[in-house]
Amino acid sequence: FCIFISSLLIRACGISFDLPYIDGSSDEPFYVLHSLKFGTGDFNPHWFLYPTLYMYILFFVYSMYFLLGLVFDIFQSTHDFALLYFTDPSSFYLIGRFTTALLGSFTVILMYPIGKRLFGQRAGFLSSFFLAFTFLHIRDSHIIKSDVPMTFFLMLSFYFAVRIFQEGRSR
C-alpha cells in the first residue's frame, strides 16, 4: 500500500506542467482531441498512427467528467463542455494525465503478484518497489500517451498468463 501511494504521488506530482498552454510538438493534443471527438458519435478515429484503446479509455473518463459536470451544474450542455475546452483546456489535460498516472501506479501494484508468483514474496516486493521509482516510467506517467497504459495492459495479460501456466486451467 505504501509503495502504491508513493508511486501515485510521485506520478501525480507536477502533472500540471505547461498548463494552460500546451506545446504543439507534444502528442497530448492528439489524444485529447480524438477522445473528445468520439462524443460526436463517430467512434472511428480515422487515423491509426497511435493505438486507439487509450483514446477510448479517455473518452470514457471525459464522459464521466461531462456527466458529473451536468449533475453539479458546471455544464448545461455539450456546447458548454466544448467551450470549456477551447477557453481553458487545463482540466481535460489534467484528467488525462491523472488517468495515465493512475494506470502507471496500477502497473506498480501488478508487479507484486507477478514477482511473488514467479520468484517469491521478496522478489514481488522488490520488483514493485523498483518500478515505483523507475525514472522512465515516472516520466511517461506524466503525459497523455499510450506507453504507460500499454504497459499496464501488458502486465495484466502477463499476470493472467502466469496464473494459467501455474494453475493449469484457463478459468
CSV table of C-alpha atoms in Angstrom, one decimal:
chain,number,residue,atom,x,y,z
A,1,PHE,CA,0.0,0.0,0.0
A,2,CYS,CA,2.8,2.4,0.9
A,3,ILE,CA,4.5,1.7,-2.4
A,4,PHE,CA,1.3,2.3,-4.4
A,5,ILE,CA,0.7,5.6,-2.6
A,6,SER,CA,4.3,6.7,-3.1
A,7,SER,CA,4.1,5.7,-6.8
A,8,LEU,CA,0.9,7.6,-7.3
A,9,LEU,CA,2.2,10.7,-5.5
A,10,ILE,CA,5.4,10.8,-7.5
A,11,ARG,CA,3.5,10.3,-10.7
A,12,ALA,CA,0.8,12.9,-9.9
A,13,CYS,CA,3.3,15.5,-8.7
A,14,GLY,CA,3.9,18.1,-11.4
A,15,ILE,CA,1.3,16.9,-13.9
A,16,SER,CA,0.1,20.4,-14.3
A,17,PHE,CA,3.2,21.5,-16.2
A,18,ASP,CA,2.7,23.7,-19.3
A,19,LEU,CA,-1.0,24.3,-18.5
A,20,PRO,CA,-3.0,26.0,-19.8
A,21,TYR,CA,-0.6,26.4,-22.7
A,22,ILE,CA,0.1,23.1,-24.5
A,23,ASP,CA,3.2,22.7,-26.6
A,24,GLY,CA,2.2,21.9,-30.2
A,25,SER,CA,5.1,19.4,-30.6
A,26,SER,CA,3.5,17.1,-27.9
A,27,ASP,CA,1.3,14.1,-28.7
A,28,GLU,CA,-1.2,15.1,-25.9
A,29,PRO,CA,-3.5,17.3,-28.1
A,30,PHE,CA,-3.9,14.4,-30.5
A,31,TYR,CA,-5.1,12.1,-27.8
A,32,VAL,CA,-7.4,14.6,-26.1
A,33,LEU,CA,-9.0,15.9,-29.3
A,34,HIS,CA,-9.6,12.4,-30.8
A,35,SER,CA,-11.0,11.2,-27.5
A,36,LEU,CA,-13.4,14.2,-27.3
A,37,LYS,CA,-14.3,13.8,-31.0
A,38,PHE,CA,-15.8,10.4,-30.1
A,39,GLY,CA,-18.5,12.4,-28.4
A,40,THR,CA,-20.0,13.2,-31.8
A,41,GLY,CA,-21.0,9.6,-32.2
A,42,ASP,CA,-18.3,8.7,-34.7
A,43,PHE,CA,-16.1,6.1,-32.9
A,44,ASN,CA,-13.6,5.8,-35.8
A,45,PRO,CA,-10.5,7.9,-35.1
A,46,HIS,CA,-9.8,8.0,-38.9
A,47,TRP,CA,-6.1,7.9,-38.2
A,48,PHE,CA,-4.3,4.9,-36.8
A,49,LEU,CA,-0.7,6.0,-36.2
A,50,TYR,CA,-1.3,5.6,-32.4
A,51,PRO,CA,-3.1,2.7,-30.7
A,52,THR,CA,-6.7,3.6,-30.1
A,53,LEU,CA,-7.6,1.8,-26.9
A,54,TYR,CA,-6.3,4.6,-24.7
A,55,MET,CA,-8.4,7.1,-26.7
A,56,TYR,CA,-11.5,5.1,-25.9
A,57,ILE,CA,-10.5,5.0,-22.2
A,58,LEU,CA,-10.0,8.7,-22.2
A,59,PHE,CA,-13.4,9.1,-23.9
A,60,PHE,CA,-15.0,7.2,-21.1
A,61,VAL,CA,-13.2,9.3,-18.5
A,62,TYR,CA,-14.2,12.5,-20.3
A,63,SER,CA,-17.8,11.3,-20.5
A,64,MET,CA,-17.8,10.8,-16.7
A,65,TYR,CA,-16.4,14.3,-16.4
A,66,PHE,CA,-19.2,15.7,-18.6
A,67,LEU,CA,-21.9,13.7,-16.7
A,68,LEU,CA,-20.6,14.9,-13.3
A,69,GLY,CA,-20.5,18.4,-14.7
A,70,LEU,CA,-24.2,18.1,-15.6
A,71,VAL,CA,-25.1,16.8,-12.2
A,72,PHE,CA,-23.2,19.5,-10.4
A,73,ASP,CA,-24.4,22.2,-12.8
A,74,ILE,CA,-21.0,23.0,-14.1
A,75,PHE,CA,-22.2,22.4,-17.7
A,76,GLN,CA,-25.7,23.0,-19.0
A,77,SER,CA,-25.0,21.4,-22.5
A,78,THR,CA,-22.4,19.9,-24.7
A,79,HIS,CA,-21.8,23.3,-26.0
A,80,ASP,CA,-20.6,24.5,-22.6
A,81,PHE,CA,-18.4,21.4,-22.4
A,82,ALA,CA,-16.8,22.1,-25.8
A,83,LEU,CA,-16.4,25.8,-24.9
A,84,LEU,CA,-14.5,24.9,-21.8
A,85,TYR,CA,-12.0,23.0,-23.9
A,86,PHE,CA,-11.5,25.9,-26.2
A,87,THR,CA,-11.3,28.6,-23.5
A,88,ASP,CA,-9.2,26.6,-20.9
A,89,PRO,CA,-8.3,23.0,-21.8
A,90,SER,CA,-6.4,22.5,-18.5
A,91,SER,CA,-9.0,20.3,-16.9
A,92,PHE,CA,-9.0,17.9,-19.9
A,93,TYR,CA,-5.2,17.6,-19.8
A,94,LEU,CA,-5.1,17.2,-16.0
A,95,ILE,CA,-7.8,14.4,-16.2
A,96,GLY,CA,-5.9,12.6,-19.0
A,97,ARG,CA,-2.6,13.0,-17.2
A,98,PHE,CA,-4.0,11.7,-14.0
A,99,THR,CA,-5.5,8.8,-15.8
A,100,THR,CA,-2.1,7.9,-17.1
A,101,ALA,CA,-0.5,8.3,-13.7
A,102,LEU,CA,-3.2,6.1,-12.2
A,103,LEU,CA,-2.6,3.4,-14.7
A,104,GLY,CA,1.2,3.7,-14.1
A,105,SER,CA,0.6,3.2,-10.3
A,106,PHE,CA,-1.7,0.2,-11.0
A,107,THR,CA,1.2,-1.3,-13.0
A,108,VAL,CA,3.3,-1.0,-9.9
A,109,ILE,CA,0.7,-2.9,-8.0
A,110,LEU,CA,0.7,-5.6,-10.7
A,111,MET,CA,4.4,-6.2,-10.3
A,112,TYR,CA,4.0,-7.5,-6.8
A,113,PRO,CA,1.7,-10.6,-7.5
A,114,ILE,CA,3.7,-11.4,-10.7
A,115,GLY,CA,7.1,-11.3,-8.9
A,116,LYS,CA,5.6,-13.2,-5.9
A,117,ARG,CA,4.1,-15.9,-8.1
A,118,LEU,CA,7.3,-16.4,-10.1
A,119,PHE,CA,10.1,-15.8,-7.6
A,120,GLY,CA,8.6,-15.3,-4.1
A,121,GLN,CA,7.4,-12.5,-1.9
A,122,ARG,CA,10.7,-10.7,-1.7
A,123,ALA,CA,11.0,-10.5,-5.4
A,124,GLY,CA,7.5,-9.3,-5.8
A,125,PHE,CA,8.1,-6.5,-3.3
A,126,LEU,CA,11.4,-5.5,-4.9
A,127,SER,CA,10.1,-5.5,-8.4
A,128,SER,CA,7.1,-3.4,-7.3
A,129,PHE,CA,9.5,-1.0,-5.4
A,130,PHE,CA,11.9,-0.6,-8.3
A,131,LEU,CA,9.1,0.1,-10.9
A,132,ALA,CA,7.6,2.6,-8.5
A,133,PHE,CA,10.8,4.7,-8.7
A,134,THR,CA,12.0,4.0,-12.3
A,135,PHE,CA,12.7,7.3,-14.0
A,136,LEU,CA,11.3,6.5,-17.4
A,137,HIS,CA,8.1,5.0,-16.1
A,138,ILE,CA,7.6,8.1,-13.9
A,139,ARG,CA,8.4,10.5,-16.7
A,140,ASP,CA,6.0,8.8,-19.1
A,141,SER,CA,3.3,8.6,-16.5
A,142,HIS,CA,3.2,12.5,-16.5
A,143,ILE,CA,1.9,12.8,-20.1
A,144,ILE,CA,-1.1,11.6,-22.1
A,145,LYS,CA,0.5,8.9,-24.2
A,146,SER,CA,-0.3,5.2,-24.8
A,147,ASP,CA,3.1,3.9,-23.5
A,148,VAL,CA,2.1,3.6,-19.8
A,149,PRO,CA,-1.4,2.3,-20.4
A,150,MET,CA,0.0,-0.3,-22.8
A,151,THR,CA,2.5,-1.4,-20.2
A,152,PHE,CA,-0.4,-1.8,-17.7
A,153,PHE,CA,-2.4,-4.0,-20.0
A,154,LEU,CA,0.7,-5.9,-21.0
A,155,MET,CA,1.5,-6.7,-17.3
A,156,LEU,CA,-2.2,-7.5,-16.7
A,157,SER,CA,-2.1,-10.0,-19.5
A,158,PHE,CA,1.2,-11.4,-18.3
A,159,TYR,CA,-0.2,-11.9,-14.8
A,160,PHE,CA,-3.1,-13.9,-16.1
A,161,ALA,CA,-0.7,-15.9,-18.4
A,162,VAL,CA,1.4,-16.8,-15.4
A,163,ARG,CA,-1.7,-17.8,-13.5
A,164,ILE,CA,-2.9,-20.0,-16.4
A,165,PHE,CA,0.6,-21.6,-16.6
A,166,GLN,CA,0.9,-22.3,-12.9
A,167,GLU,CA,-2.6,-23.5,-12.2
A,168,GLY,CA,-3.0,-25.4,-15.5
A,169,ARG,CA,-6.6,-24.1,-16.1
A,170,SER,CA,-7.8,-21.2,-18.2
A,171,ARG,CA,-10.6,-20.1,-16.0
